[in-house]
PDB file of C-alpha atoms in Angstrom:
ATOM      1  CA  MET A  15      -5.608  -6.822  -2.399  1.00  0.00           C
ATOM      2  CA  ILE A  16      -3.441  -3.690  -2.300  1.00  0.00           C
ATOM      3  CA  VAL A  17       0.266  -3.442  -1.441  1.00  0.00           C
ATOM      4  CA  ASP A  18       1.806  -0.098  -0.481  1.00  0.00           C
ATOM      5  CA  LEU A  19       5.218  -0.192  -2.133  1.00  0.00           C
ATOM      6  CA  ASP A  20       6.180   3.386  -1.430  1.00  0.00           C
ATOM      7  CA  VAL A  21       8.577   1.724   0.975  1.00  0.00           C
ATOM      8  CA  GLN A  22       9.608   4.742   3.032  1.00  0.00           C
ATOM      9  CA  PHE A  23       6.672   7.147   2.787  1.00  0.00           C
ATOM     10  CA  GLY A  24       3.638   5.077   1.833  1.00  0.00           C
ATOM     11  CA  ASP A  25       0.231   6.558   2.624  1.00  0.00           C
ATOM     12  CA  VAL A  26      -2.230   3.765   1.803  1.00  0.00           C
ATOM     13  CA  ALA A  27      -2.990   3.323   5.506  1.00  0.00           C
ATOM     14  CA  SER A  28      -3.919   6.992   5.856  1.00  0.00           C
ATOM     15  CA  ALA A  29      -5.933   7.056   2.632  1.00  0.00           C
ATOM     16  CA  LEU A  30      -7.990   4.056   3.782  1.00  0.00           C
ATOM     17  CA  ASN A  31      -8.158   5.129   7.437  1.00  0.00           C
ATOM     18  CA  LEU A  32      -6.412   1.941   8.568  1.00  0.00           C
ATOM     19  CA  SER A  33      -4.366   1.273  11.704  1.00  0.00           C
ATOM     20  CA  PRO A  34      -2.343  -1.787  10.694  1.00  0.00           C
ATOM     21  CA  GLU A  35      -0.885  -4.120  13.280  1.00  0.00           C
ATOM     22  CA  TYR A  36       1.615  -5.388  10.710  1.00  0.00           C
ATOM     23  CA  THR A  37       3.185  -3.559   7.759  1.00  0.00           C
ATOM     24  CA  LEU A  38       5.292  -4.316   4.676  1.00  0.00           C
ATOM     25  CA  PRO A  39       8.557  -5.046   6.568  1.00  0.00           C
ATOM     26  CA  ASP A  40       6.720  -7.695   8.610  1.00  0.00           C
ATOM     27  CA  THR A  41       5.224  -9.438   5.579  1.00  0.00           C
ATOM     28  CA  VAL A  42       8.485  -9.808   3.612  1.00  0.00           C
ATOM     29  CA  GLN A  43      10.033 -12.002   6.289  1.00  0.00           C
ATOM     30  CA  ALA A  44      10.694 -15.425   4.768  1.00  0.00           C
ATOM     31  CA  SER A  45       8.714 -17.218   7.469  1.00  0.00           C
ATOM     32  CA  VAL A  46       5.681 -15.101   6.536  1.00  0.00           C
ATOM     33  CA  SER A  47       5.895 -14.465   2.796  1.00  0.00           C
ATOM     34  CA  ARG A  48       6.436 -18.138   1.877  1.00  0.00           C
ATOM     35  CA  ASP A  49       3.410 -19.445   3.761  1.00  0.00           C
ATOM     36  CA  SER A  50       0.056 -18.167   2.485  1.00  0.00           C
ATOM     37  CA  MET A  51      -1.810 -19.185   5.645  1.00  0.00           C
ATOM     38  CA  VAL A  52       0.640 -17.325   7.867  1.00  0.00           C
ATOM     39  CA  LEU A  53       0.714 -14.343   5.517  1.00  0.00           C
ATOM     40  CA  LYS A  54      -3.055 -13.981   5.704  1.00  0.00           C
ATOM     41  CA  THR A  55      -2.819 -13.275   9.437  1.00  0.00           C
ATOM     42  CA  PHE A  56      -0.420 -10.399   8.714  1.00  0.00           C
ATOM     43  CA  LEU A  57      -2.778  -8.560   6.361  1.00  0.00           C
ATOM     44  CA  THR A  58      -4.966  -5.604   7.301  1.00  0.00           C
ATOM     45  CA  LEU A  59      -8.661  -5.905   6.461  1.00  0.00           C
ATOM     46  CA  HIS A  60     -10.604  -2.860   5.244  1.00  0.00           C
ATOM     47  CA  SER A  61     -14.328  -2.485   5.948  1.00  0.00           C
ATOM     48  CA  THR A  62     -15.105  -3.182   2.265  1.00  0.00           C
ATOM     49  CA  GLY A  63     -13.429  -6.598   2.418  1.00  0.00           C
ATOM     50  CA  LEU A  64     -10.241  -5.341   0.769  1.00  0.00           C
ATOM     51  CA  TYR A  65      -6.991  -6.721   2.186  1.00  0.00           C
ATOM     52  CA  ALA A  66      -4.025  -4.365   2.458  1.00  0.00           C
ATOM     53  CA  ILE A  67      -0.324  -4.461   3.177  1.00  0.00           C
ATOM     54  CA  CYS A  68       0.481  -0.973   4.394  1.00  0.00           C
ATOM     55  CA  GLY A  69       3.813   0.821   4.130  1.00  0.00           C
ATOM     56  CA  ALA A  70       6.479   0.897   6.812  1.00  0.00           C
ATOM     57  CA  PRO A  71       5.685   3.077   9.840  1.00  0.00           C
ATOM     58  CA  ASP A  72       8.943   5.014   9.350  1.00  0.00           C
ATOM     59  CA  PRO A  73      11.793   5.087   6.785  1.00  0.00           C
ATOM     60  CA  ALA A  74      14.232   3.213   9.047  1.00  0.00           C
ATOM     61  CA  SER A  75      11.856   0.263   9.324  1.00  0.00           C
ATOM     62  CA  ALA A  76      11.904  -0.153   5.540  1.00  0.00           C
ATOM     63  CA  ASP A  77      15.589  -1.099   5.350  1.00  0.00           C
ATOM     64  CA  GLY A  78      14.794  -4.797   5.486  1.00  0.00           C
ATOM     65  CA  VAL A  79      12.560  -4.724   2.401  1.00  0.00           C
ATOM     66  CA  THR A  80      14.802  -6.086  -0.339  1.00  0.00           C
ATOM     67  CA  ALA A  81      13.968  -6.823  -3.956  1.00  0.00           C
ATOM     68  CA  ASP A  82      14.331 -10.582  -3.366  1.00  0.00           C
ATOM     69  CA  SER A  83      12.078 -10.610  -0.308  1.00  0.00           C
ATOM     70  CA  LEU A  84       9.524  -8.499  -2.141  1.00  0.00           C
ATOM     71  CA  SER A  85       9.558 -10.895  -5.096  1.00  0.00           C
ATOM     72  CA  GLN A  86       8.592 -13.814  -2.867  1.00  0.00           C
ATOM     73  CA  LEU A  87       5.803 -11.812  -1.247  1.00  0.00           C
ATOM     74  CA  ILE A  88       4.263 -10.850  -4.598  1.00  0.00           C
ATOM     75  CA  GLU A  89       4.429 -14.426  -5.870  1.00  0.00           C
ATOM     76  CA  THR A  90       2.574 -15.698  -2.808  1.00  0.00           C
ATOM     77  CA  LEU A  91      -0.085 -12.997  -3.061  1.00  0.00           C
ATOM     78  CA  ALA A  92      -0.549 -13.629  -6.787  1.00  0.00           C
ATOM     79  CA  GLY A  93      -1.277 -17.265  -6.059  1.00  0.00           C
ATOM     80  CA  GLU A  94      -4.025 -16.388  -3.593  1.00  0.00           C
ATOM     81  CA  PHE A  95      -5.748 -13.236  -4.866  1.00  0.00           C
ATOM     82  CA  ARG A  96      -7.511 -12.525  -8.120  1.00  0.00           C
ATOM     83  CA  TRP A  97      -6.259  -8.937  -8.117  1.00  0.00           C
ATOM     84  CA  VAL A  98      -3.092  -7.583  -6.502  1.00  0.00           C
ATOM     85  CA  VAL A  99      -2.688  -3.815  -6.886  1.00  0.00           C
ATOM     86  CA  ILE A 100       0.807  -2.522  -6.123  1.00  0.00           C
ATOM     87  CA  ASP A 101       1.099   1.193  -5.393  1.00  0.00           C
ATOM     88  CA  THR A 102       4.725   2.192  -5.978  1.00  0.00           C
ATOM     89  CA  ALA A 103       6.820   5.247  -5.302  1.00  0.00           C
ATOM     90  CA  PRO A 104       7.719   7.493  -8.277  1.00  0.00           C
ATOM     91  CA  GLY A 105      10.677   6.437 -10.396  1.00  0.00           C
ATOM     92  CA  MET A 106      12.339   3.163 -11.354  1.00  0.00           C
ATOM     93  CA  THR A 107      13.610   2.034  -7.960  1.00  0.00           C
ATOM     94  CA  PRO A 108      14.724  -1.598  -7.387  1.00  0.00           C
ATOM     95  CA  HIS A 109      11.428  -2.208  -5.599  1.00  0.00           C
ATOM     96  CA  THR A 110       9.445  -0.828  -8.529  1.00  0.00           C
ATOM     97  CA  LEU A 111      11.424  -2.891 -11.039  1.00  0.00           C
ATOM     98  CA  THR A 112      10.666  -6.009  -9.006  1.00  0.00           C
ATOM     99  CA  ALA A 113       6.967  -5.155  -9.058  1.00  0.00           C
ATOM    100  CA  LEU A 114       7.124  -4.564 -12.818  1.00  0.00           C
ATOM    101  CA  ASP A 115       8.682  -7.968 -13.310  1.00  0.00           C
ATOM    102  CA  HIS A 116       5.699  -9.617 -11.609  1.00  0.00           C
ATOM    103  CA  SER A 117       2.931  -7.514 -13.156  1.00  0.00           C
ATOM    104  CA  ASN A 118       0.510  -8.106 -16.001  1.00  0.00           C
ATOM    105  CA  GLU A 119      -0.782  -4.535 -16.314  1.00  0.00           C
ATOM    106  CA  LEU A 120       0.845  -1.178 -15.657  1.00  0.00           C
ATOM    107  CA  VAL A 121      -0.903   2.059 -14.729  1.00  0.00           C
ATOM    108  CA  LEU A 122       1.226   5.190 -15.111  1.00  0.00           C
ATOM    109  CA  VAL A 123      -0.123   8.286 -13.375  1.00  0.00           C
ATOM    110  CA  ALA A 124       1.085  11.831 -14.080  1.00  0.00           C
ATOM    111  CA  SER A 125      -0.184  15.355 -13.555  1.00  0.00           C
ATOM    112  CA  MET A 126      -0.536  18.012 -16.274  1.00  0.00           C
ATOM    113  CA  ASP A 127       2.695  19.923 -15.711  1.00  0.00           C
ATOM    114  CA  VAL A 128       5.940  19.962 -17.674  1.00  0.00           C
ATOM    115  CA  PRO A 129       8.165  18.138 -15.105  1.00  0.00           C
ATOM    116  CA  ALA A 130       5.606  15.352 -14.689  1.00  0.00           C
ATOM    117  CA  VAL A 131       5.148  14.931 -18.439  1.00  0.00           C
ATOM    118  CA  ARG A 132       8.906  14.812 -19.014  1.00  0.00           C
ATOM    119  CA  GLY A 133       9.231  12.212 -16.267  1.00  0.00           C
ATOM    120  CA  LEU A 134       6.448  10.165 -17.851  1.00  0.00           C
ATOM    121  CA  ARG A 135       8.203  10.284 -21.229  1.00  0.00           C
ATOM    122  CA  LYS A 136      11.411   8.979 -19.613  1.00  0.00           C
ATOM    123  CA  GLU A 137       9.523   6.110 -18.002  1.00  0.00           C
ATOM    124  CA  LEU A 138       7.816   5.217 -21.273  1.00  0.00           C
ATOM    125  CA  ASP A 139      11.156   5.279 -23.101  1.00  0.00           C
ATOM    126  CA  THR A 140      12.658   3.009 -20.431  1.00  0.00           C
ATOM    127  CA  LEU A 141       9.769   0.569 -20.704  1.00  0.00           C
ATOM    128  CA  GLN A 142      10.156   0.524 -24.467  1.00  0.00           C
ATOM    129  CA  ASP A 143      13.881  -0.197 -24.162  1.00  0.00           C
ATOM    130  CA  LEU A 144      13.086  -3.049 -21.766  1.00  0.00           C
ATOM    131  CA  ARG A 145      10.261  -4.235 -24.051  1.00  0.00           C
ATOM    132  CA  LEU A 146       7.816  -4.300 -21.154  1.00  0.00           C
ATOM    133  CA  PHE A 147       4.009  -4.199 -21.236  1.00  0.00           C
ATOM    134  CA  GLY A 148       3.306  -2.868 -24.748  1.00  0.00           C
ATOM    135  CA  ASP A 149      -0.502  -2.819 -24.997  1.00  0.00           C
ATOM    136  CA  HIS A 150      -0.818  -3.629 -21.299  1.00  0.00           C
ATOM    137  CA  ARG A 151       0.061  -0.171 -20.017  1.00  0.00           C
ATOM    138  CA  HIS A 152      -2.498   2.493 -19.168  1.00  0.00           C
ATOM    139  CA  ILE A 153      -1.663   6.204 -19.011  1.00  0.00           C
ATOM    140  CA  VAL A 154      -3.682   8.280 -16.569  1.00  0.00           C
ATOM    141  CA  LEU A 155      -3.549  12.079 -16.256  1.00  0.00           C
ATOM    142  CA  ASN A 156      -4.444  13.180 -12.751  1.00  0.00           C
ATOM    143  CA  PHE A 157      -6.090  16.498 -11.859  1.00  0.00           C
ATOM    144  CA  GLU A 158      -6.855  17.492 -15.437  1.00  0.00           C
ATOM    145  CA  ASP A 159      -6.750  21.282 -15.699  1.00  0.00           C
ATOM    146  CA  ARG A 160      -6.161  22.950 -19.049  1.00  0.00           C
ATOM    147  CA  SER A 161      -5.735  26.390 -17.492  1.00  0.00           C
ATOM    148  CA  GLY A 162      -2.070  25.515 -16.929  1.00  0.00           C
ATOM    149  CA  GLY A 163      -1.327  25.870 -20.631  1.00  0.00           C
ATOM    150  CA  LEU A 164      -1.053  22.201 -21.620  1.00  0.00           C
ATOM    151  CA  THR A 165      -3.721  20.312 -23.523  1.00  0.00           C
ATOM    152  CA  ILE A 166      -4.214  16.570 -23.767  1.00  0.00           C
ATOM    153  CA  GLY A 167      -2.952  16.789 -27.339  1.00  0.00           C
ATOM    154  CA  ASP A 168       0.226  18.556 -26.212  1.00  0.00           C
ATOM    155  CA  ILE A 169       0.914  15.814 -23.693  1.00  0.00           C
ATOM    156  CA  GLU A 170       0.219  12.988 -26.144  1.00  0.00           C
ATOM    157  CA  THR A 171       2.643  14.567 -28.604  1.00  0.00           C
ATOM    158  CA  ALA A 172       5.290  14.970 -25.904  1.00  0.00           C
ATOM    159  CA  ILE A 173       5.083  11.378 -24.656  1.00  0.00           C
ATOM    160  CA  GLY A 174       4.473   9.801 -28.053  1.00  0.00           C
ATOM    161  CA  SER A 175       1.495   7.862 -26.772  1.00  0.00           C
ATOM    162  CA  LYS A 176      -2.238   8.137 -26.235  1.00  0.00           C
ATOM    163  CA  VAL A 177      -3.672   9.162 -22.865  1.00  0.00           C
ATOM    164  CA  ASP A 178      -6.172   6.527 -21.755  1.00  0.00           C
ATOM    165  CA  ILE A 179      -7.947   8.159 -18.806  1.00  0.00           C
ATOM    166  CA  THR A 180      -8.140  11.716 -17.479  1.00  0.00           C
ATOM    167  CA  LEU A 181      -9.086  12.425 -13.883  1.00  0.00           C
ATOM    168  CA  PRO A 182     -10.525  15.946 -13.436  1.00  0.00           C
ATOM    169  CA  ARG A 183      -9.483  18.245 -10.649  1.00  0.00           C
ATOM    170  CA  SER A 184     -12.054  17.790  -7.896  1.00  0.00           C
ATOM    171  CA  LYS A 185     -12.593  18.949  -4.322  1.00  0.00           C
ATOM    172  CA  THR A 186     -14.071  15.532  -3.548  1.00  0.00           C
ATOM    173  CA  VAL A 187     -10.585  14.009  -3.693  1.00  0.00           C
ATOM    174  CA  THR A 188      -9.276  16.101  -0.813  1.00  0.00           C
ATOM    175  CA  ALA A 189     -12.376  15.324   1.250  1.00  0.00           C
ATOM    176  CA  SER A 190     -12.030  11.633   0.456  1.00  0.00           C
ATOM    177  CA  VAL A 191      -8.380  11.490   1.529  1.00  0.00           C
ATOM    178  CA  ASN A 192      -9.012  13.475   4.706  1.00  0.00           C
ATOM    179  CA  ARG A 193     -11.918  11.228   5.680  1.00  0.00           C
ATOM    180  CA  GLY A 194     -10.142   8.030   4.710  1.00  0.00           C
ATOM    181  CA  ILE A 195     -13.086   6.891   2.568  1.00  0.00           C
ATOM    182  CA  PRO A 196     -12.305   6.103  -1.107  1.00  0.00           C
ATOM    183  CA  LEU A 197     -14.511   7.843  -3.657  1.00  0.00           C
ATOM    184  CA  LEU A 198     -15.767   4.589  -5.156  1.00  0.00           C
ATOM    185  CA  GLN A 199     -16.724   3.366  -1.708  1.00  0.00           C
ATOM    186  CA  ALA A 200     -18.633   6.607  -1.032  1.00  0.00           C
ATOM    187  CA  GLY A 201     -20.618   6.060  -4.241  1.00  0.00           C
ATOM    188  CA  GLY A 202     -20.838   9.645  -5.452  1.00  0.00           C
ATOM    189  CA  ARG A 203     -21.681  10.723  -9.003  1.00  0.00           C
ATOM    190  CA  ASP A 204     -19.175  13.520  -9.521  1.00  0.00           C
ATOM    191  CA  PRO A 205     -16.930  13.530 -12.645  1.00  0.00           C
ATOM    192  CA  MET A 206     -13.881  12.213 -10.764  1.00  0.00           C
ATOM    193  CA  THR A 207     -15.767   9.164  -9.484  1.00  0.00           C
ATOM    194  CA  LYS A 208     -17.142   8.522 -12.960  1.00  0.00           C
ATOM    195  CA  GLN A 209     -13.654   8.510 -14.451  1.00  0.00           C
ATOM    196  CA  LEU A 210     -12.308   6.275 -11.700  1.00  0.00           C
ATOM    197  CA  ARG A 211     -15.010   3.749 -12.554  1.00  0.00           C
ATOM    198  CA  LYS A 212     -13.851   3.849 -16.182  1.00  0.00           C
ATOM    199  CA  LEU A 213     -10.329   3.099 -15.019  1.00  0.00           C
ATOM    200  CA  VAL A 214     -11.501   0.111 -12.983  1.00  0.00           C
ATOM    201  CA  GLU A 215     -13.548  -1.167 -15.926  1.00  0.00           C
ATOM    202  CA  ARG A 216     -10.401  -1.407 -18.046  1.00  0.00           C
ATOM    203  CA  PHE A 217      -9.421  -4.364 -15.856  1.00  0.00           C
ATOM    204  CA  ALA A 218     -12.781  -5.668 -14.624  1.00  0.00           C
ATOM    205  CA  PRO A 219     -15.428  -4.849 -17.253  1.00  0.00           C
ATOM    206  CA  ALA A 220     -17.980  -7.051 -15.508  1.00  0.00           C
ATOM    207  CA  THR A 221     -18.851  -6.874 -11.821  1.00  0.00           C
ATOM    208  CA  PRO A 222     -15.686  -5.752  -9.996  1.00  0.00           C
ATOM    209  CA  ALA A 223     -14.112  -8.551  -8.001  1.00  0.00           C
ATOM    210  CA  GLN A 224     -14.815  -8.216  -4.311  1.00  0.00           C
ATOM    211  CA  GLY A 225     -12.029  -8.326  -1.790  1.00  0.00           C
ATOM    212  CA  GLY A 226     -11.275 -11.728  -0.345  1.00  0.00           C
ATOM    213  CA  TRP A 227      -8.769 -14.512  -0.058  1.00  0.00           C
ATOM    214  CA  ARG A 228      -8.711 -16.007  -3.549  1.00  0.00           C
ATOM    215  CA  ARG A 229      -6.898 -19.084  -4.850  1.00  0.00           C
ATOM    216  CA  ARG A 230      -4.793 -19.576  -7.958  1.00  0.00           C
ATOM    217  CA  ALA A 231      -5.703 -16.443  -9.908  1.00  0.00           C
ATOM    218  CA  LYS A 232      -2.981 -14.685 -11.852  1.00  0.00           C
ATOM    219  CA  HIS A 233      -4.209 -11.148 -12.604  1.00  0.00           C
ATOM    220  CA  ARG A 234      -1.997  -8.454 -11.157  1.00  0.00           C
ATOM    221  CA  VAL A 235      -1.906  -4.696 -11.551  1.00  0.00           C
ATOM    222  CA  GLU A 236       1.070  -2.446 -10.848  1.00  0.00           C
ATOM    223  CA  LYS A 237       0.677   1.300 -10.428  1.00  0.00           C
ATOM    224  CA  THR A 238       3.285   3.999 -10.405  1.00  0.00           C
ATOM    225  CA  ALA A 239       2.815   7.660  -9.651  1.00  0.00           C
TER     226      ALA A 239
END
């Protein structure tokens, strides 16, 4: 299960080549989010069996997505799915803080440039102040490219923490996004796909859980970019 929580400009639908009938603003309605059977009919099904709640079709439509309504939605999903992945917008918005409050694991994604690294350090400092996650956070560097002047060691020193996964710069990513077919679904063997598998294995070291309507499982993953 994946939830697009970039409330105004989410792109999960495009990345998965989905045309959702219902989106996030529809699913946070109390009559929907409180009833798991009703909520199921509002989800979008991907060809792999993955369920998705896609972002609002336009920024104006997202006005009705409040932190309280989002909290109820996540609680209902967590009671029905083994894995709920929440893809947030950058920064500590009220929506992101609500997702953090309901999450077991946190994946922080940053690129190898000075503004991104400084932003990551601020987020890590905030999480430390809030005493959130501790060993349950995972730092991912996207589009690894040392030609920009920064090394992994430089970044680890700057953020005061170890980098867990690096994702190499790869032309396959652009092709994947443009085609709407995720790299892991395509089954390639390029370095990016290999590293993505390592990331997945941090949460599901055995056979990855298949998409489906699950009952009473409590594992949730929250991702920020």
